[in-house]
PDB file of C-alpha atoms in Angstrom:
ATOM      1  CA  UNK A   1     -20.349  -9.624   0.118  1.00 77.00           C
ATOM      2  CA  UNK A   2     -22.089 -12.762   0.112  1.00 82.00           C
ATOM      3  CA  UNK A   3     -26.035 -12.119  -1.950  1.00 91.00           C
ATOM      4  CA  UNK A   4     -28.834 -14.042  -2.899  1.00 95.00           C
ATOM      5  CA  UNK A   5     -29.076 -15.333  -6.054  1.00 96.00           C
ATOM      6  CA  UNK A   6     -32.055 -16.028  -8.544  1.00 97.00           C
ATOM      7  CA  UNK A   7     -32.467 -18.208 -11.853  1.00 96.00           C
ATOM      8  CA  UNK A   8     -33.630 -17.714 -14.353  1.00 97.00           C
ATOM      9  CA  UNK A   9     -33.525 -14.356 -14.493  1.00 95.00           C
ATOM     10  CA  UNK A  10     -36.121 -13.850 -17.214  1.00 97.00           C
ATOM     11  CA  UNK A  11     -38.723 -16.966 -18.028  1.00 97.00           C
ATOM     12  CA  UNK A  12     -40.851 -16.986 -20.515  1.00 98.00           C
ATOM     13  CA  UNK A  13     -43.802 -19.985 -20.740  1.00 97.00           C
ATOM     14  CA  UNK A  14     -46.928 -20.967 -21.873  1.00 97.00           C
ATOM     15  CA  UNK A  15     -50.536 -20.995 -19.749  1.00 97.00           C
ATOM     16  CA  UNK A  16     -50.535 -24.119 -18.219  1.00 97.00           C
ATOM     17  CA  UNK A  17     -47.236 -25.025 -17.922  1.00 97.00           C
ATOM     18  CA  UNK A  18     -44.858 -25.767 -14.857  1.00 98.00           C
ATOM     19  CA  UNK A  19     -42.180 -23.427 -13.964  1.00 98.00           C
ATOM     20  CA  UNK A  20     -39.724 -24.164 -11.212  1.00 97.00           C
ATOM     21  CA  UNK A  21     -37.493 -20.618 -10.044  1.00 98.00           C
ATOM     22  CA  UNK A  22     -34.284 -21.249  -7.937  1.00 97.00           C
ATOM     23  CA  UNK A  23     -33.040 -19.367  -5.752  1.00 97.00           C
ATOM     24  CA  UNK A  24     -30.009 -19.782  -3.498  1.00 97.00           C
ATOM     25  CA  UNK A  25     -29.884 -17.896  -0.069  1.00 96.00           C
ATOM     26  CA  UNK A  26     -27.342 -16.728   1.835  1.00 94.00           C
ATOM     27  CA  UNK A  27     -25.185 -19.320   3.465  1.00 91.00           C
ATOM     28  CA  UNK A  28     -25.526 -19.194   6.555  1.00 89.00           C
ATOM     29  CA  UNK A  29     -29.272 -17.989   6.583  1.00 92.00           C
ATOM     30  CA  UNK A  30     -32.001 -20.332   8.090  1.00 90.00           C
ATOM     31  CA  UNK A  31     -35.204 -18.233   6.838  1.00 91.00           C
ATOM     32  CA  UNK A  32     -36.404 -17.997   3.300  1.00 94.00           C
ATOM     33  CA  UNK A  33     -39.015 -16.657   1.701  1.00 94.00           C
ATOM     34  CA  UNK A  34     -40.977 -15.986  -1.796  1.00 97.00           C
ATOM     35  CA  UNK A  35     -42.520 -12.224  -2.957  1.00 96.00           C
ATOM     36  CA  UNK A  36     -44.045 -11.500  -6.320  1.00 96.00           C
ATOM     37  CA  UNK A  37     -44.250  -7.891  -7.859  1.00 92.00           C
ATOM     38  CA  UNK A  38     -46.576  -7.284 -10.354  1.00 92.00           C
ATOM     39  CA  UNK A  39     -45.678  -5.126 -13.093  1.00 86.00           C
ATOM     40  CA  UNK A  40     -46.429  -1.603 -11.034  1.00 81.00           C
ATOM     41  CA  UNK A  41     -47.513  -2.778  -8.393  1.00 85.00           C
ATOM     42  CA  UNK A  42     -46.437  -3.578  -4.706  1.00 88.00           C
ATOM     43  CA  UNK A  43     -44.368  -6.310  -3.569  1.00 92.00           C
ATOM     44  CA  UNK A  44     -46.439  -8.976  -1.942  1.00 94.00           C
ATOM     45  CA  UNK A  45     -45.884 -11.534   0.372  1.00 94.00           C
ATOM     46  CA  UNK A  46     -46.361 -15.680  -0.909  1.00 96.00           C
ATOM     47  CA  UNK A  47     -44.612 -17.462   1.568  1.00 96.00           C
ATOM     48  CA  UNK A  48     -41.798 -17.971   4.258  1.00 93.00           C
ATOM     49  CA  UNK A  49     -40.000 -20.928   5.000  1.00 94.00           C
ATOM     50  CA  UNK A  50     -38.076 -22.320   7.836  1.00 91.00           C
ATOM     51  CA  UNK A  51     -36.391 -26.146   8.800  1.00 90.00           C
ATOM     52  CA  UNK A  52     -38.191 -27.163   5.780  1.00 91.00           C
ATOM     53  CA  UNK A  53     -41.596 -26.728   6.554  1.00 93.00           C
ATOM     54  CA  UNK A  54     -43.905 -23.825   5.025  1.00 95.00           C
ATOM     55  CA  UNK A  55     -43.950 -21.233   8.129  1.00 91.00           C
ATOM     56  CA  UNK A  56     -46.249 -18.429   6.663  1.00 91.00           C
ATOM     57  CA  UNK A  57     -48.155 -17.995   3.414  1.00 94.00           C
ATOM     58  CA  UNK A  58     -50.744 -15.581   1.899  1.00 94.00           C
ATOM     59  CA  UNK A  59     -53.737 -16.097   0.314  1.00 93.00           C
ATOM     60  CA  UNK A  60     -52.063 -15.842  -3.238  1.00 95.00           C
ATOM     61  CA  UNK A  61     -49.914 -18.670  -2.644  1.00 96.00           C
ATOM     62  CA  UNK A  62     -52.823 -21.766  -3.330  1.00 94.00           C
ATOM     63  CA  UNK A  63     -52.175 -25.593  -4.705  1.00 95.00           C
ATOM     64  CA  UNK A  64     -50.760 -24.335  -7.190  1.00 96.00           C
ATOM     65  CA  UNK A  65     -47.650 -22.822  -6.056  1.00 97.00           C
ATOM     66  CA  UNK A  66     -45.083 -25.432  -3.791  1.00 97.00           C
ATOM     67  CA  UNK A  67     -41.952 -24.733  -1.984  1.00 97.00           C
ATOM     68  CA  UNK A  68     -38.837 -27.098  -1.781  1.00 95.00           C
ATOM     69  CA  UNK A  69     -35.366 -27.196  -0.297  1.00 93.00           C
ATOM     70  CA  UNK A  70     -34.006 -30.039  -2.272  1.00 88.00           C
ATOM     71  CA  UNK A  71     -30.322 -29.532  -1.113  1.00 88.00           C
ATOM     72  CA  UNK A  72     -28.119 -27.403   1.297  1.00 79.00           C
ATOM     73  CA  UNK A  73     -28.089 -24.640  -1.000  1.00 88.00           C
ATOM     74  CA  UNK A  74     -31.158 -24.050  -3.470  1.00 94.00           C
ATOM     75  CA  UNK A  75     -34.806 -23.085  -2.566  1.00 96.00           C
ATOM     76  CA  UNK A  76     -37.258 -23.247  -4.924  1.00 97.00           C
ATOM     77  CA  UNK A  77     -40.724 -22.052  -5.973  1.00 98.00           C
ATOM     78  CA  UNK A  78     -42.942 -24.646  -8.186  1.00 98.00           C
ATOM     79  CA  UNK A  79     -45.930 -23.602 -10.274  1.00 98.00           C
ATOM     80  CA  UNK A  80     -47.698 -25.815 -11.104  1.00 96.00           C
ATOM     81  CA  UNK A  81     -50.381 -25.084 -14.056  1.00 95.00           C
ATOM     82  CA  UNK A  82     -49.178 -21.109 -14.973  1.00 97.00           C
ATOM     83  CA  UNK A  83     -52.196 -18.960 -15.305  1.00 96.00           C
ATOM     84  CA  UNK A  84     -51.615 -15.120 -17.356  1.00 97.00           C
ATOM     85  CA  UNK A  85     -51.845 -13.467 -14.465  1.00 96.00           C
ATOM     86  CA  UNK A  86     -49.013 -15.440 -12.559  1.00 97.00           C
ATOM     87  CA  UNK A  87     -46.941 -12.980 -14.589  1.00 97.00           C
ATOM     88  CA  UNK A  88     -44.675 -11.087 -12.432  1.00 97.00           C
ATOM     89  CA  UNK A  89     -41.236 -10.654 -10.486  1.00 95.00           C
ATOM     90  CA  UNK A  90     -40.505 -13.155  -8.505  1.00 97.00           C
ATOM     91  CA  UNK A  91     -37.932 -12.355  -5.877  1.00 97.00           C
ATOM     92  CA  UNK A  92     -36.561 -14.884  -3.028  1.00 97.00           C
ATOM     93  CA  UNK A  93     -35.208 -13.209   0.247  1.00 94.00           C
ATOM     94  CA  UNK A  94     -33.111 -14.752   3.054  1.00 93.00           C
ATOM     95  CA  UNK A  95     -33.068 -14.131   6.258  1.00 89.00           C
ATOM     96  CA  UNK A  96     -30.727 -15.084   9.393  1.00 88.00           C
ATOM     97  CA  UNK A  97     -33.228 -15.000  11.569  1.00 80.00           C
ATOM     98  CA  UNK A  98     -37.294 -15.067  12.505  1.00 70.00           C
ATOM     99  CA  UNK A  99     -39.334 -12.896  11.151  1.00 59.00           C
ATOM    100  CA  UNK A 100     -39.705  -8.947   9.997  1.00 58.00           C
ATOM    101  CA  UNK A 101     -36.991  -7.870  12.511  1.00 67.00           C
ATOM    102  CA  UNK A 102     -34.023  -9.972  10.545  1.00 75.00           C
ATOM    103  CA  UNK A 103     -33.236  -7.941   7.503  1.00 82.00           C
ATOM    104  CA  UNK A 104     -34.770  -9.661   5.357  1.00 87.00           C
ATOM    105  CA  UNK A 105     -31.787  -9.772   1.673  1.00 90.00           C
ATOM    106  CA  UNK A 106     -33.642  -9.888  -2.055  1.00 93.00           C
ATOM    107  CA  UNK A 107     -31.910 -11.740  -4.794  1.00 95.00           C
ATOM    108  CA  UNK A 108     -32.314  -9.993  -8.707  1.00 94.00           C
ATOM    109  CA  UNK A 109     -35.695 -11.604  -9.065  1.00 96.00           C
ATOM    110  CA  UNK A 110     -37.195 -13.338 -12.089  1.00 97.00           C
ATOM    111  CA  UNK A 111     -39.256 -12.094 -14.448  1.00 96.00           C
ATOM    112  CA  UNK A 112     -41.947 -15.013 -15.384  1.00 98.00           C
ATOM    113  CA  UNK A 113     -44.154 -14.129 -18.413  1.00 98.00           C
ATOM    114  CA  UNK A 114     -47.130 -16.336 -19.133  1.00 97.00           C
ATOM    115  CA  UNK A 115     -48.725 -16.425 -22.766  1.00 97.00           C
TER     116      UNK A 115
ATOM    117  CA  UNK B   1     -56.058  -5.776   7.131  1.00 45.00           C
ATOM    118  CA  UNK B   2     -52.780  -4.031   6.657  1.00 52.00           C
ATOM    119  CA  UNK B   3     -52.515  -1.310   3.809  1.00 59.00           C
ATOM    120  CA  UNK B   4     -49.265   0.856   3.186  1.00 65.00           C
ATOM    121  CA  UNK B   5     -49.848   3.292   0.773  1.00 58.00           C
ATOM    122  CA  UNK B   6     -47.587   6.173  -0.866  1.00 49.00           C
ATOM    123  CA  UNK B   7     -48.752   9.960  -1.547  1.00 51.00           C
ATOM    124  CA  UNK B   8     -46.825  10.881  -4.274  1.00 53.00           C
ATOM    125  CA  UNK B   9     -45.910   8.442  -7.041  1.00 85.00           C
ATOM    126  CA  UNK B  10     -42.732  10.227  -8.923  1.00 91.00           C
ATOM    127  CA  UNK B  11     -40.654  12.658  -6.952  1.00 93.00           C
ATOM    128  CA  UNK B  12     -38.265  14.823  -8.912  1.00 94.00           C
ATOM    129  CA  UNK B  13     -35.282  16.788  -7.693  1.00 95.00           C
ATOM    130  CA  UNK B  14     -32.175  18.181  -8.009  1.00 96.00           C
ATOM    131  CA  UNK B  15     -28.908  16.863  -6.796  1.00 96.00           C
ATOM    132  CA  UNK B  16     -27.883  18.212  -3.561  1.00 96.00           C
ATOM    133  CA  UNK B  17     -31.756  18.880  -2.545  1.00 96.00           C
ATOM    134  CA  UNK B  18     -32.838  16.783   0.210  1.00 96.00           C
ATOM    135  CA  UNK B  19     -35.596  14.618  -0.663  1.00 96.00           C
ATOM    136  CA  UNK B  20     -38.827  13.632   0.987  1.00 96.00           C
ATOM    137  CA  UNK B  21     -40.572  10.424   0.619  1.00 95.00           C
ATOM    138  CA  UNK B  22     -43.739   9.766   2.846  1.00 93.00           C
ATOM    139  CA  UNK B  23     -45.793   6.573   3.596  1.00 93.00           C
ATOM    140  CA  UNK B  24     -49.200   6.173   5.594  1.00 92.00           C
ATOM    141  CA  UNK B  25     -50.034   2.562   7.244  1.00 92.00           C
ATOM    142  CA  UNK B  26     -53.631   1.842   8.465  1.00 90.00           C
ATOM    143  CA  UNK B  27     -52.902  -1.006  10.861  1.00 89.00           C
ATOM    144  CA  UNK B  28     -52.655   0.603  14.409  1.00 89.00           C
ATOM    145  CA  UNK B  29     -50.747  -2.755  15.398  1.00 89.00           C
ATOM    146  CA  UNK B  30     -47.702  -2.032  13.289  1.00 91.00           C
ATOM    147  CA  UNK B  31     -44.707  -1.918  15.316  1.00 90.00           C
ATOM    148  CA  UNK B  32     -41.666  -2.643  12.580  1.00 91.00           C
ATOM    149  CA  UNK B  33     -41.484  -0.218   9.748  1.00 93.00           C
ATOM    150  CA  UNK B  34     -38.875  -0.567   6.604  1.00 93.00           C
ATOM    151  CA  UNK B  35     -37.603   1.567   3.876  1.00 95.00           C
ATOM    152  CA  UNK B  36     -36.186  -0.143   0.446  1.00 95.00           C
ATOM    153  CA  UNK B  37     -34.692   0.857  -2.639  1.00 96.00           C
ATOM    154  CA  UNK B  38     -35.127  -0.819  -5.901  1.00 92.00           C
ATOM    155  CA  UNK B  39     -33.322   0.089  -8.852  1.00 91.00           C
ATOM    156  CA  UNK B  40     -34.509  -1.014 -12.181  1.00 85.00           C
ATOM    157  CA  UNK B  41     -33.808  -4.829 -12.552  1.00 81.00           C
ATOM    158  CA  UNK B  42     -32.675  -5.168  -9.486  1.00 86.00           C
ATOM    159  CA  UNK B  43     -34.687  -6.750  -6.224  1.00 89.00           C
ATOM    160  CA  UNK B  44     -35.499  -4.399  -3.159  1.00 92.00           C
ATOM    161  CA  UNK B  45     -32.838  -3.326  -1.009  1.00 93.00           C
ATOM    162  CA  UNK B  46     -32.581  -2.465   2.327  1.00 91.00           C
ATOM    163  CA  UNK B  47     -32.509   1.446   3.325  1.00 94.00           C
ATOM    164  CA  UNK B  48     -32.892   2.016   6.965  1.00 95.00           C
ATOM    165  CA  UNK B  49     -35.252   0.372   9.419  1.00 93.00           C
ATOM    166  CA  UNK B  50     -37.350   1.720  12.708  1.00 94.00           C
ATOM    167  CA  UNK B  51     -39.260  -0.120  15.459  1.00 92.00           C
ATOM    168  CA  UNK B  52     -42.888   1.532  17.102  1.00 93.00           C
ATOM    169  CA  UNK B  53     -40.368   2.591  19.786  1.00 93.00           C
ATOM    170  CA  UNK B  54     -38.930   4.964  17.997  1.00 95.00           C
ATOM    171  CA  UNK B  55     -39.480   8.245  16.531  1.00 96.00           C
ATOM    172  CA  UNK B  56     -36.600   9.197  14.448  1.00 97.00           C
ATOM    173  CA  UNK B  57     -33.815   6.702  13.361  1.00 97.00           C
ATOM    174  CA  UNK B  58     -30.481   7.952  11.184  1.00 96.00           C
ATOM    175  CA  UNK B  59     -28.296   6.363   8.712  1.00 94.00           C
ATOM    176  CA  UNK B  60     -25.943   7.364   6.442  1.00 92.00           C
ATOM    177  CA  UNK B  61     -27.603  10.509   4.406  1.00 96.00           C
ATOM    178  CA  UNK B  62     -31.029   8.711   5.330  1.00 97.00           C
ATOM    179  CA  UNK B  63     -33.196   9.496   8.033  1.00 97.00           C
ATOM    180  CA  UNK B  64     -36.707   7.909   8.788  1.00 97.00           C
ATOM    181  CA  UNK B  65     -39.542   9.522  11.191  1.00 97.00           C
ATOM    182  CA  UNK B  66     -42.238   7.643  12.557  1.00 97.00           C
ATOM    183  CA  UNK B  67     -44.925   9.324  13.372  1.00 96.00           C
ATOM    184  CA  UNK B  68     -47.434   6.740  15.173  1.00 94.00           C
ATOM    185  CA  UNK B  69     -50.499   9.177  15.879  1.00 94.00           C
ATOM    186  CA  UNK B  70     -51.245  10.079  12.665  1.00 95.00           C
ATOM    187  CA  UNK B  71     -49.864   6.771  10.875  1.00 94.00           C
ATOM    188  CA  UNK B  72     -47.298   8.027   8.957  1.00 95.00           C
ATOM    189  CA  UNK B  73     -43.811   7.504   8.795  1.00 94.00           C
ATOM    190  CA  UNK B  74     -40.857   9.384   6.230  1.00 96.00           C
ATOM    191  CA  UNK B  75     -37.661   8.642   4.517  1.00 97.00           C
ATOM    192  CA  UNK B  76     -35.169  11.962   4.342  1.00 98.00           C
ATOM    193  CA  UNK B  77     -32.593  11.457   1.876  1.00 97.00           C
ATOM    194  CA  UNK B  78     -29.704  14.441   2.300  1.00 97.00           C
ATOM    195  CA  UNK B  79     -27.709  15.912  -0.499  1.00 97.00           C
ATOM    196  CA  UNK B  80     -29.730  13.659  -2.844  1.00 97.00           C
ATOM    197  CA  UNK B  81     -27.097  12.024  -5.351  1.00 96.00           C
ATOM    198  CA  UNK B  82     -27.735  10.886  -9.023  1.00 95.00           C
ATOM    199  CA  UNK B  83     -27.360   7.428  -7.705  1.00 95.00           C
ATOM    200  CA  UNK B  84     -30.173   7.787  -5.644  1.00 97.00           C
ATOM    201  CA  UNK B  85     -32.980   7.699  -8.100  1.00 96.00           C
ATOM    202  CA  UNK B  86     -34.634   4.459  -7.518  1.00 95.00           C
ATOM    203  CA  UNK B  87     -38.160   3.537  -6.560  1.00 93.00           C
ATOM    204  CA  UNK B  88     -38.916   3.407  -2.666  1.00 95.00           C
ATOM    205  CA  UNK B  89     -41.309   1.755  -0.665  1.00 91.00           C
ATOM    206  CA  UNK B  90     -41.914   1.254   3.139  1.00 94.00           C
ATOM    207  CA  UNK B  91     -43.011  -1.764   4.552  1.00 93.00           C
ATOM    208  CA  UNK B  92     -44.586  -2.547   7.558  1.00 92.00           C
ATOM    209  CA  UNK B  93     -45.278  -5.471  10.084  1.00 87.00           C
ATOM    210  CA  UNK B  94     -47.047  -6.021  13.127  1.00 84.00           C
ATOM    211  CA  UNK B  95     -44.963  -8.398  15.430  1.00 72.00           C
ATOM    212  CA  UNK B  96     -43.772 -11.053  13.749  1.00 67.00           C
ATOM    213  CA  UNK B  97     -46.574 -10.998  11.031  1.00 70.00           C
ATOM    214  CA  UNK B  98     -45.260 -11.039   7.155  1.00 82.00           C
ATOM    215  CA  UNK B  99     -44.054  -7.293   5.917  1.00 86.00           C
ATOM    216  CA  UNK B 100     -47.199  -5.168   3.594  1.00 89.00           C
ATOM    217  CA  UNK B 101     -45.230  -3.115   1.406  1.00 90.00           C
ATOM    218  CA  UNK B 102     -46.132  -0.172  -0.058  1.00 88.00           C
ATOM    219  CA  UNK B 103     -46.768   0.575  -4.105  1.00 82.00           C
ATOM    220  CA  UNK B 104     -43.359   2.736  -4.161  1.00 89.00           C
ATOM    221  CA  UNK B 105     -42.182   6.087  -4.906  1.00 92.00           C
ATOM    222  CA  UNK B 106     -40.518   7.101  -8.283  1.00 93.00           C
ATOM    223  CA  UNK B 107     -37.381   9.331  -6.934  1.00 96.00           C
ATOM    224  CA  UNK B 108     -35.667  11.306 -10.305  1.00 95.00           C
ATOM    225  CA  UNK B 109     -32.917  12.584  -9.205  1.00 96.00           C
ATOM    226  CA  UNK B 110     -31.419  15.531 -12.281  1.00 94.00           C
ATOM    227  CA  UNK B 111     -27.564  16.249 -12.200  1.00 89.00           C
TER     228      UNK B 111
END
C-alpha cells in the first residue's frame, strides 16, 4: 500500500540553525501539505501546497518557514533560523485531490528538537 | 475562528465494551468533519469521515454521529479491541478551508 514517507525521523539542532524535513508523497498525489504537533497538543495546520505554488498557510507558518518541490518526488519544509519553540512533530500529508474532502494520508512525522 | 475541542482526555475500557469518544466544534460553518487515530510514533490516520449532510455515517466497527444543533459530533467504536487504544481526534473544515483538529482523546483499551 503505497504511504507517505518522512526524514529524518528524529532531528535534533541547535537555536538558530536551518533544518530542512523531507517528505515524499504519494505518487500519484497532486496536494501536499505541512502540520506540526506540539508535544500534547493538537495538530495544526502550516501550509498546503499545490502545482508548486503555496495554496494555503496559517499564521504559524512566517519567513521563516519555506516550502519546496525540488524534484518529482520529495517535498520539503525549510526553517530557516530554529527558535525553542519550533520544537515539535512535523508531519507531511498528501492528498489526491483539493482540499478537506480528499483524504488527506500522514507520513511517520519528525520529531525536531531545538536546544 | 474555528475551535474543536474534546470532553474527556483519557478514556479507559475493557475489550469488547463499545467505546465513546465525543468532540464539540464552535464554527456553525463546518460542513466536513473527520475522525483519526494516532498511535504512538506514528502520524494520524484516517478513521471514518462525515459531511454536514449527514447524521450518522458507518464503517467497519466505527460509527460517527453528527449532531449539527448542538455542535457535536461522536466516534462509536464496537467490540473495542486491544489494538484500538490510540489517541483520537476529530477535525473539522468549513468548505474547502484547512482542517482544525481537535487536542485528542487518550483511548486505553485493558485485555
Amino acid at each position: 500500500e503505497p504511504e507517505v514517507t518522512q526524514t529524518p525521523s528524529h532531528q535534533v539542532t541547535q537555536m538558530g540553525q536551518e533544518v530542512i524535513l523531507r517528505c515524499v508523497p504519494i505518487s500519484n498525489h497532486l496536494y501536499f501539505y505541512w502540520y506540526r504537533q506540539i508535544l500534547g497538543q493538537k495538530v495544526e495546520f502550516l501550509v498546503s501546497f499545490y502545482n508548486n505554488e503555496i495554496s494555503e498557510k496559517s499564521e504559524i507558518f512566517d519567513d521563516q518557514f519555506s516550502v519546496e518541490r525540488p524534484d518529482g518526488s520529495n517535498f520539503t519544509l525549510k526553517i530557516r533560523s530554529t527558535k525553542l519553540e519550533d520544537s515539535a512533530m512535523y508531519f507531511c500529508a498528501s492528498s489526491a485531490g483539493q482540499g478537506t474532502y480528499n483524504e488527506q494520508f500522514f507520513g511517520p512525522g519528525t520529531r525536531l528538537t531545538v536546544l | 475562528g474555528e475551535s474543536v475541542g474534546l470532553h474527556l482526555p483519557t478514556l479507559s475500557v475493557q475489550e469488547g465494551d463499545n467505546s465513546i469518544i465525543n468532540c464539540a466544534y464552535s464554527n456553525s460553518a463546518s460542513d466536513y468533519f473527520i475522525w483519526y487515530k494516532q498511535e504512538s510514533g506514528k502520524g494520524p490516520q484516517f478513521i471514518i469521515d462525515i459531511r454536514s449532510n449527514m447524521d450518522k455515517r458507518q464503517g467497519q466497527r466505527v460509527t460517527v454521529l453528527l449532531n449539527k444543533t448542538v455542535k457535536h459530533l461522536s466516534l462509536q467504536i464496537a467490540a473495542t479491541q486491544p489494538g484500538d487504544s490510540a489517541v483520537y481526534f476529530c477535525a473539522a473544515s468549513a468548505g474547502y478551508s484547512t482542517l482544525t483538529f481537535g487536542k485528542g482523546t487518550m483511548l486505553l483499551v485493558s485485555p
